[in-house]
Structure formats: structure tokens, C-alpha cells
Amino acid sequence: MDEKCCACVQRTKERSPEEYRKLINRLSRIEGQIRGIKGMVEKSAYCPEILIQCSAVTAAMNAFNRELLANHIRSCVLDDIRAGREETIDELLATLQKLMK
């Protein structure tokens, strides 16, 4: 098997208990915000009120993405570069391009 075949390999990340807890807590809060927006739609809330809550969810997701990306750069990317796997830089750049759409 070709070692460069990324489609064949599932990469995983071991997270510290603190990192895991912080990420899960953020996602749980976002999940609650989404449920709140769903409830607003079900109760026929006024559109601008729903949009303001949607904006808050977007900001919360952006904060989650920033934290996850920072953790990724400090651990996975740094470890791969130190191990001579410079293709990780291309992967990071592709990820950043997707995040910035």
C-alpha cells in the first residue's frame, strides 16, 4: 500500500482531559443555542430575534474553530513538522482555505 494514500488512513488525535472537556463544553453550549433557535422557530418568533441568536451561534462556532485550530497547530502540526512530515503544512493550508470560505 502506498503510504501517501490519505484516503486509506484514518488519523485520530488523543486529547488531554482538559482539552476534551473544554471542547465538549463549548459544543454542548452551542447545541443548547441551536435547540433554542429551533424552539423560537416552532413558536413563530420574530425573524430578527432568530437572526440575532443565529449570529450568536456563528460566533460560538468561530470561537470553537479557533480553539481547535490552535490546539491542532500546537500539537499535530508541530509534531508532524518535527518528524519531517512537511505535507502537514499543505493539509493545514487546505483546511484554512475551507474555513475562510
Tab-separated table of C-alpha atoms in Angstrom:
chain	number	residue	atom	x	y	z
A	1	MET	CA	0.000	0.000	0.000
A	2	ASP	CA	1.243	3.477	-0.864
A	3	GLU	CA	1.990	5.419	2.345
A	4	LYS	CA	0.855	8.682	0.726
A	5	CYS	CA	-2.696	7.382	0.196
A	6	CYS	CA	-4.530	9.627	2.639
A	7	ALA	CA	-7.978	8.206	1.787
A	8	CYS	CA	-6.919	4.848	3.230
A	9	VAL	CA	-5.720	6.181	6.571
A	10	GLN	CA	-7.876	7.403	9.445
A	11	ARG	CA	-5.941	9.826	11.637
A	12	THR	CA	-7.020	10.391	15.205
A	13	LYS	CA	-5.970	12.753	17.968
A	14	GLU	CA	-5.521	11.935	21.633
A	15	ARG	CA	-6.677	14.932	23.634
A	16	SER	CA	-5.839	15.753	27.204
A	17	PRO	CA	-8.788	15.507	29.603
A	18	GLU	CA	-8.781	19.322	29.909
A	19	GLU	CA	-8.786	19.909	26.134
A	20	TYR	CA	-11.532	17.310	25.678
A	21	ARG	CA	-13.657	18.865	28.446
A	22	LYS	CA	-13.268	22.400	27.065
A	23	LEU	CA	-14.223	21.365	23.530
A	24	ILE	CA	-17.198	19.258	24.651
A	25	ASN	CA	-18.445	22.056	26.934
A	26	ARG	CA	-18.311	24.538	24.056
A	27	LEU	CA	-20.174	22.146	21.777
A	28	SER	CA	-22.792	21.470	24.446
A	29	ARG	CA	-23.449	25.207	24.805
A	30	ILE	CA	-23.726	25.545	21.023
A	31	GLU	CA	-26.087	22.574	20.924
A	32	GLY	CA	-28.262	24.324	23.514
A	33	GLN	CA	-28.256	27.506	21.441
A	34	ILE	CA	-29.373	25.534	18.377
A	35	ARG	CA	-32.204	23.931	20.358
A	36	GLY	CA	-33.201	27.419	21.485
A	37	ILE	CA	-33.324	28.642	17.888
A	38	LYS	CA	-35.415	25.626	16.904
A	39	GLY	CA	-37.815	26.464	19.715
A	40	MET	CA	-38.016	30.057	18.511
A	41	VAL	CA	-38.947	28.885	15.012
A	42	GLU	CA	-41.523	26.463	16.430
A	43	LYS	CA	-43.052	29.334	18.456
A	44	SER	CA	-43.066	31.636	15.410
A	45	ALA	CA	-40.622	34.129	16.922
A	46	TYR	CA	-39.945	37.351	15.041
A	47	CYS	CA	-37.277	36.887	12.336
A	48	PRO	CA	-34.743	39.467	13.615
A	49	GLU	CA	-34.760	37.818	17.057
A	50	ILE	CA	-33.966	34.451	15.469
A	51	LEU	CA	-31.252	36.006	13.303
A	52	ILE	CA	-29.581	37.549	16.353
A	53	GLN	CA	-29.478	34.137	18.011
A	54	CYS	CA	-28.104	32.613	14.793
A	55	SER	CA	-25.358	35.225	14.850
A	56	ALA	CA	-24.502	34.196	18.410
A	57	VAL	CA	-24.217	30.555	17.276
A	58	THR	CA	-21.938	31.573	14.420
A	59	ALA	CA	-19.711	33.480	16.862
A	60	ALA	CA	-19.655	30.465	19.200
A	61	MET	CA	-18.705	28.127	16.339
A	62	ASN	CA	-15.953	30.533	15.270
A	63	ALA	CA	-14.584	30.515	18.824
A	64	PHE	CA	-14.706	26.700	18.844
A	65	ASN	CA	-12.879	26.581	15.496
A	66	ARG	CA	-10.180	28.991	16.727
A	67	GLU	CA	-9.559	26.915	19.840
A	68	LEU	CA	-9.481	23.626	17.926
A	69	LEU	CA	-7.201	25.090	15.244
A	70	ALA	CA	-4.787	26.496	17.829
A	71	ASN	CA	-4.652	23.114	19.576
A	72	HIS	CA	-4.088	21.405	16.222
A	73	ILE	CA	-1.194	23.700	15.276
A	74	ARG	CA	0.435	23.409	18.713
A	75	SER	CA	0.245	19.613	18.725
A	76	CYS	CA	-0.419	17.743	15.472
A	77	VAL	CA	1.199	20.190	13.058
A	78	LEU	CA	4.216	20.840	15.255
A	79	ASP	CA	4.749	17.111	15.892
A	80	ASP	CA	4.471	16.292	12.176
A	81	ILE	CA	6.935	19.022	11.165
A	82	ARG	CA	9.412	17.863	13.800
A	83	ALA	CA	9.035	14.330	12.397
A	84	GLY	CA	9.789	15.597	8.874
A	85	ARG	CA	6.216	15.275	7.558
A	86	GLU	CA	6.082	18.635	5.825
A	87	GLU	CA	2.974	17.624	3.834
A	88	THR	CA	1.113	18.587	7.010
A	89	ILE	CA	1.675	22.231	6.038
A	90	ASP	CA	-0.271	21.653	2.800
A	91	GLU	CA	-3.025	19.955	4.800
A	92	LEU	CA	-3.150	22.928	7.186
A	93	LEU	CA	-3.316	25.412	4.313
A	94	ALA	CA	-6.147	23.455	2.675
A	95	THR	CA	-8.011	23.412	5.979
A	96	LEU	CA	-7.561	27.167	6.406
A	97	GLN	CA	-8.873	27.778	2.892
A	98	LYS	CA	-12.006	25.767	3.714
A	99	LEU	CA	-12.501	27.647	6.984
A	100	MET	CA	-12.205	31.018	5.262
A	101	LYS	CA	-14.881	30.468	2.624
